[in-house]
Amino acid sequence: MTDKALHKPLVFSGVQPTGNLHLGNYLGAIKNWVPMQDEMPCLFCVVDMHAITVWVDPAELREKTREIAAAYIACGIDAERAIIFPQSRVSAHAELAWILNCVARVGWLNRMTQFKEKAGKNRENASVGLYAYPVLMAADILAYRATHVPVGEDQKQHLELARDIAQKFNNDYGVEDFFPQPEPLILGPTPRVMSLRDGTAKMSKSDPSEFSRINLSDSNDDILQKIRKAKTDPEPLPDTPEGLEARPEAANLIGIFAALSGRSRESIVGQYAGAQFSGFKSELADLTIATIGPIRDRMQRLLKDKAALDQILERGADRAREITRPVMARIREIVGFLG
Ligand code: AQP
C-alpha cells in the first residue's frame, strides 16, 4: 500500500486537563465536535502531557483528566463512536514528538505567541516542555495522520506549525505523501470567546478572576451573577452590527448570545437596538443556564462513577494505540530506526 493510500479523513482534537472547562472551550471547540462524529472517525484526547508543561498537582491532574472525559460525554460525544482517551496512555505521542523535535526549527518555535504569553517575563524559567508544546501538538495530530483538527482560533498558529512540520518531514525524508496537511477547522460564530472582565483578552482557564469566565461546573446562580457583573460600556446596545466595532465587551456578549441561541448577530442587535444591557443580560443568563445547566448536571452524574470513566478512557487508549501502530512502524522505517 502506498503512503497516500493510507490517508483517510480523520478528526483529532483535545483539551488540557487543567483548571476549569469554560464556555470558550465549549463554544470554540467541544460543541463543534459533536456533529463531526456523524461524518468521519473522531479522536478526542485529554491532553494530560500538555498539562504538565506547567506545574500541576498529580492528584488534581488525575481528577481533571476524568472531568474532561466526563465533559466530552456530557456535551454529546459518544464514547462508542468517537475515541476518548488520555494522551499519556498512547506512547506514540511522546515517541513521535521526539522525532518531530528534530524536524522542527528553533526559529519556528521562537515565533509562537502562546509560549511568549504563557512564559511571560520569566522566560528563562519556563519549562522546555512549554517551549516544545506545539511540537507535541503536531505529534498528537500526525501520529494518527489526522486530516481535520477542530480548534478555537487561539490554536491557529500551532496548527500552521503542525502543517509546516508535516511538510518538512515529507521533504526531508523524500516521502512526499506520508503526512497529510492537517486542516484547522475554526468553526461557529465564536471561535474566540473573550473574558467577561476584558473584551480584549481571551476567556481562559488560567485567568485569576473567576468572574472572567463561565465554567461548565458553575451553578445557575454563579452564571447569573457572572453575566450580571460582566463588563460593558456606558452606551446602550447599538442599532447595527457595525456599531459593535470598538466595543469589545458588547461584541463579545452579542457573540455568545448568537452562539447559544443559534441566531445571527444581526437579528440579536435588531431585537435589542438602543436597549440598556440589563434586560439583554438577563436573557443571556437564561440562555446560558439552559445550555450549561444540563451539561453540568450530566457531568456531575458521570463523575460519580470513576471506575466507569476510567474504563472508557482505557478502552479509548486501546483503540487509539491500534491506529498509531502501523503509522509508527512506517515512521520508524522512514527515519531509519531498526525495526
Ligand atoms: N476563549 C476561547 N474561545 C474559543 N475557543 C477556546 N479554546 C480555549 N479558549 C477558548 C479552545 O478550547 C480548546 C481546548 O483548549 P485547551 O484547554 O487545551 O488550551 P487553551 O487554549 O490554552 O485553553 P485556555 O482556557 O486558554 O487554558 P489556559 O488558560 O491554560 O491557556 C482548544 O481548541 C482551544 O482553541
mmCIF file of N, CA and C and ligand atoms in Angstrom, residues 13-16 18 22 24-25 28-29 47 114 118 133 150-155 190-194 202-207, ligand 1:
data_model
loop_
_atom_site.group_PDB
_atom_site.id
_atom_site.type_symbol
_atom_site.label_atom_id
_atom_site.label_comp_id
_atom_site.label_asym_id
_atom_site.label_seq_id
_atom_site.Cartn_x
_atom_site.Cartn_y
_atom_site.Cartn_z
ATOM 1 N N SER A 13 -8.764 16.117 18.079
ATOM 2 C CA SER A 13 -8.684 17.346 18.858
ATOM 3 C C SER A 13 -8.535 16.985 20.338
ATOM 4 N N GLY A 14 -8.295 17.993 21.166
ATOM 5 C CA GLY A 14 -8.098 17.706 22.584
ATOM 6 C C GLY A 14 -8.236 18.936 23.450
ATOM 7 N N VAL A 15 -8.306 18.678 24.745
ATOM 8 C CA VAL A 15 -8.367 19.756 25.742
ATOM 9 C C VAL A 15 -7.418 19.376 26.877
ATOM 10 N N GLN A 16 -6.749 20.369 27.439
ATOM 11 C CA GLN A 16 -5.854 20.113 28.569
ATOM 12 C C GLN A 16 -6.634 19.938 29.863
ATOM 13 N N THR A 18 -6.483 20.967 32.824
ATOM 14 C CA THR A 18 -6.031 21.927 33.836
ATOM 15 C C THR A 18 -7.179 22.898 34.063
ATOM 16 N N HIS A 22 -14.436 25.939 30.385
ATOM 17 C CA HIS A 22 -15.279 27.135 30.356
ATOM 18 C C HIS A 22 -16.051 27.247 29.057
ATOM 19 N N GLY A 24 -15.712 29.210 26.656
ATOM 20 C CA GLY A 24 -14.848 29.351 25.470
ATOM 21 C C GLY A 24 -14.455 27.981 24.940
ATOM 22 N N ASN A 25 -14.042 27.067 25.831
ATOM 23 C CA ASN A 25 -13.697 25.708 25.393
ATOM 24 C C ASN A 25 -14.911 25.043 24.739
ATOM 25 N N GLY A 28 -15.947 27.317 21.427
ATOM 26 C CA GLY A 28 -14.861 27.361 20.436
ATOM 27 C C GLY A 28 -14.449 25.980 19.966
ATOM 28 N N ALA A 29 -14.677 24.953 20.797
ATOM 29 C CA ALA A 29 -14.170 23.626 20.433
ATOM 30 C C ALA A 29 -15.235 22.534 20.587
ATOM 31 N N VAL A 47 -5.462 15.917 26.862
ATOM 32 C CA VAL A 47 -4.017 16.061 26.644
ATOM 33 C C VAL A 47 -3.283 16.348 27.962
ATOM 34 N N GLN A 114 1.811 31.904 21.833
ATOM 35 C CA GLN A 114 1.291 31.359 23.102
ATOM 36 C C GLN A 114 2.416 31.136 24.104
ATOM 37 N N LYS A 118 2.441 32.689 27.741
ATOM 38 C CA LYS A 118 2.413 31.837 28.933
ATOM 39 C C LYS A 118 3.706 31.929 29.735
ATOM 40 N N TYR A 133 5.835 22.556 23.395
ATOM 41 C CA TYR A 133 4.410 22.214 23.391
ATOM 42 C C TYR A 133 3.820 22.089 21.973
ATOM 43 N N PRO A 150 -10.467 20.359 14.632
ATOM 44 C CA PRO A 150 -11.339 21.455 15.067
ATOM 45 C C PRO A 150 -10.804 22.091 16.357
ATOM 46 N N VAL A 151 -10.484 23.364 16.292
ATOM 47 C CA VAL A 151 -9.916 24.083 17.451
ATOM 48 C C VAL A 151 -10.475 25.503 17.500
ATOM 49 N N GLY A 152 -10.277 26.163 18.637
ATOM 50 C CA GLY A 152 -10.575 27.589 18.738
ATOM 51 C C GLY A 152 -9.501 28.380 17.990
ATOM 52 N N GLU A 153 -9.800 29.654 17.777
ATOM 53 C CA GLU A 153 -8.904 30.480 16.957
ATOM 54 C C GLU A 153 -7.499 30.608 17.553
ATOM 55 N N ASP A 154 -7.418 30.524 18.891
ATOM 56 C CA ASP A 154 -6.115 30.695 19.546
ATOM 57 C C ASP A 154 -5.114 29.613 19.139
ATOM 58 N N GLN A 155 -5.601 28.492 18.600
ATOM 59 C CA GLN A 155 -4.700 27.394 18.243
ATOM 60 C C GLN A 155 -4.272 27.426 16.779
ATOM 61 N N THR A 190 -18.364 31.954 17.369
ATOM 62 C CA THR A 190 -17.465 32.488 18.407
ATOM 63 C C THR A 190 -16.188 31.655 18.496
ATOM 64 N N PRO A 191 -15.329 31.719 17.466
ATOM 65 C CA PRO A 191 -14.087 30.948 17.537
ATOM 66 C C PRO A 191 -13.144 31.475 18.620
ATOM 67 N N ARG A 192 -13.413 32.693 19.119
ATOM 68 C CA ARG A 192 -12.620 33.228 20.237
ATOM 69 C C ARG A 192 -13.579 33.927 21.197
ATOM 70 N N VAL A 193 -13.925 33.236 22.259
ATOM 71 C CA VAL A 193 -14.788 33.836 23.282
ATOM 72 C C VAL A 193 -13.889 34.647 24.202
ATOM 73 N N MET A 194 -14.302 35.862 24.502
ATOM 74 C CA MET A 194 -13.436 36.743 25.283
ATOM 75 C C MET A 194 -13.837 36.749 26.754
ATOM 76 N N LYS A 202 -8.659 36.803 25.865
ATOM 77 C CA LYS A 202 -9.362 35.526 25.652
ATOM 78 C C LYS A 202 -9.909 34.983 26.969
ATOM 79 N N MET A 203 -11.120 34.423 26.934
ATOM 80 C CA MET A 203 -11.616 33.705 28.111
ATOM 81 C C MET A 203 -10.685 32.514 28.306
ATOM 82 N N SER A 204 -10.168 32.357 29.522
ATOM 83 C CA SER A 204 -9.104 31.373 29.707
ATOM 84 C C SER A 204 -9.203 30.731 31.084
ATOM 85 N N LYS A 205 -8.798 29.444 31.135
ATOM 86 C CA LYS A 205 -8.834 28.711 32.414
ATOM 87 C C LYS A 205 -7.889 29.333 33.426
ATOM 88 N N SER A 206 -6.786 29.909 32.922
ATOM 89 C CA SER A 206 -5.768 30.381 33.854
ATOM 90 C C SER A 206 -5.965 31.841 34.277
ATOM 91 N N ASP A 207 -7.038 32.487 33.830
ATOM 92 C CA ASP A 207 -7.291 33.851 34.296
ATOM 93 C C ASP A 207 -7.593 33.808 35.795
HETATM 94 N N1 AQP B 1 -11.686 31.662 24.786
HETATM 95 C C1 AQP B 1 -11.779 30.698 23.891
HETATM 96 N N2 AQP B 1 -12.591 30.828 22.827
HETATM 97 C C2 AQP B 1 -12.716 29.838 21.902
HETATM 98 N N3 AQP B 1 -12.024 28.675 21.986
HETATM 99 C C3 AQP B 1 -11.210 28.495 23.032
HETATM 100 N N4 AQP B 1 -10.407 27.473 23.406
HETATM 101 C C4 AQP B 1 -9.785 27.796 24.560
HETATM 102 N N5 AQP B 1 -10.155 29.027 24.964
HETATM 103 C C5 AQP B 1 -11.041 29.486 24.040
HETATM 104 C C6 AQP B 1 -10.284 26.225 22.671
HETATM 105 O O1 AQP B 1 -10.537 25.150 23.566
HETATM 106 C C7 AQP B 1 -9.750 24.027 23.157
HETATM 107 C C8 AQP B 1 -9.033 23.461 24.346
HETATM 108 O O2 AQP B 1 -8.098 24.392 24.840
HETATM 109 P P1 AQP B 1 -7.061 23.955 25.943
HETATM 110 O O3 AQP B 1 -7.662 23.866 27.248
HETATM 111 O O4 AQP B 1 -6.366 22.722 25.534
HETATM 112 O O5 AQP B 1 -5.986 25.064 25.918
HETATM 113 P P2 AQP B 1 -6.091 26.587 25.891
HETATM 114 O O6 AQP B 1 -6.408 27.067 24.525
HETATM 115 O O7 AQP B 1 -4.793 27.041 26.410
HETATM 116 O O8 AQP B 1 -7.302 26.917 26.875
HETATM 117 P P3 AQP B 1 -7.313 28.037 27.964
HETATM 118 O O9 AQP B 1 -8.599 28.080 28.627
HETATM 119 O O10 AQP B 1 -6.819 29.297 27.374
HETATM 120 O O11 AQP B 1 -6.282 27.486 29.019
HETATM 121 P P4 AQP B 1 -5.080 28.247 29.640
HETATM 122 O O12 AQP B 1 -5.646 29.358 30.424
HETATM 123 O O13 AQP B 1 -4.432 27.193 30.484
HETATM 124 O O14 AQP B 1 -4.242 28.684 28.500
HETATM 125 C C9 AQP B 1 -8.831 24.493 22.043
HETATM 126 O O15 AQP B 1 -9.361 24.092 20.794
HETATM 127 C C10 AQP B 1 -8.863 25.981 22.174
HETATM 128 O O16 AQP B 1 -8.644 26.614 20.927
#
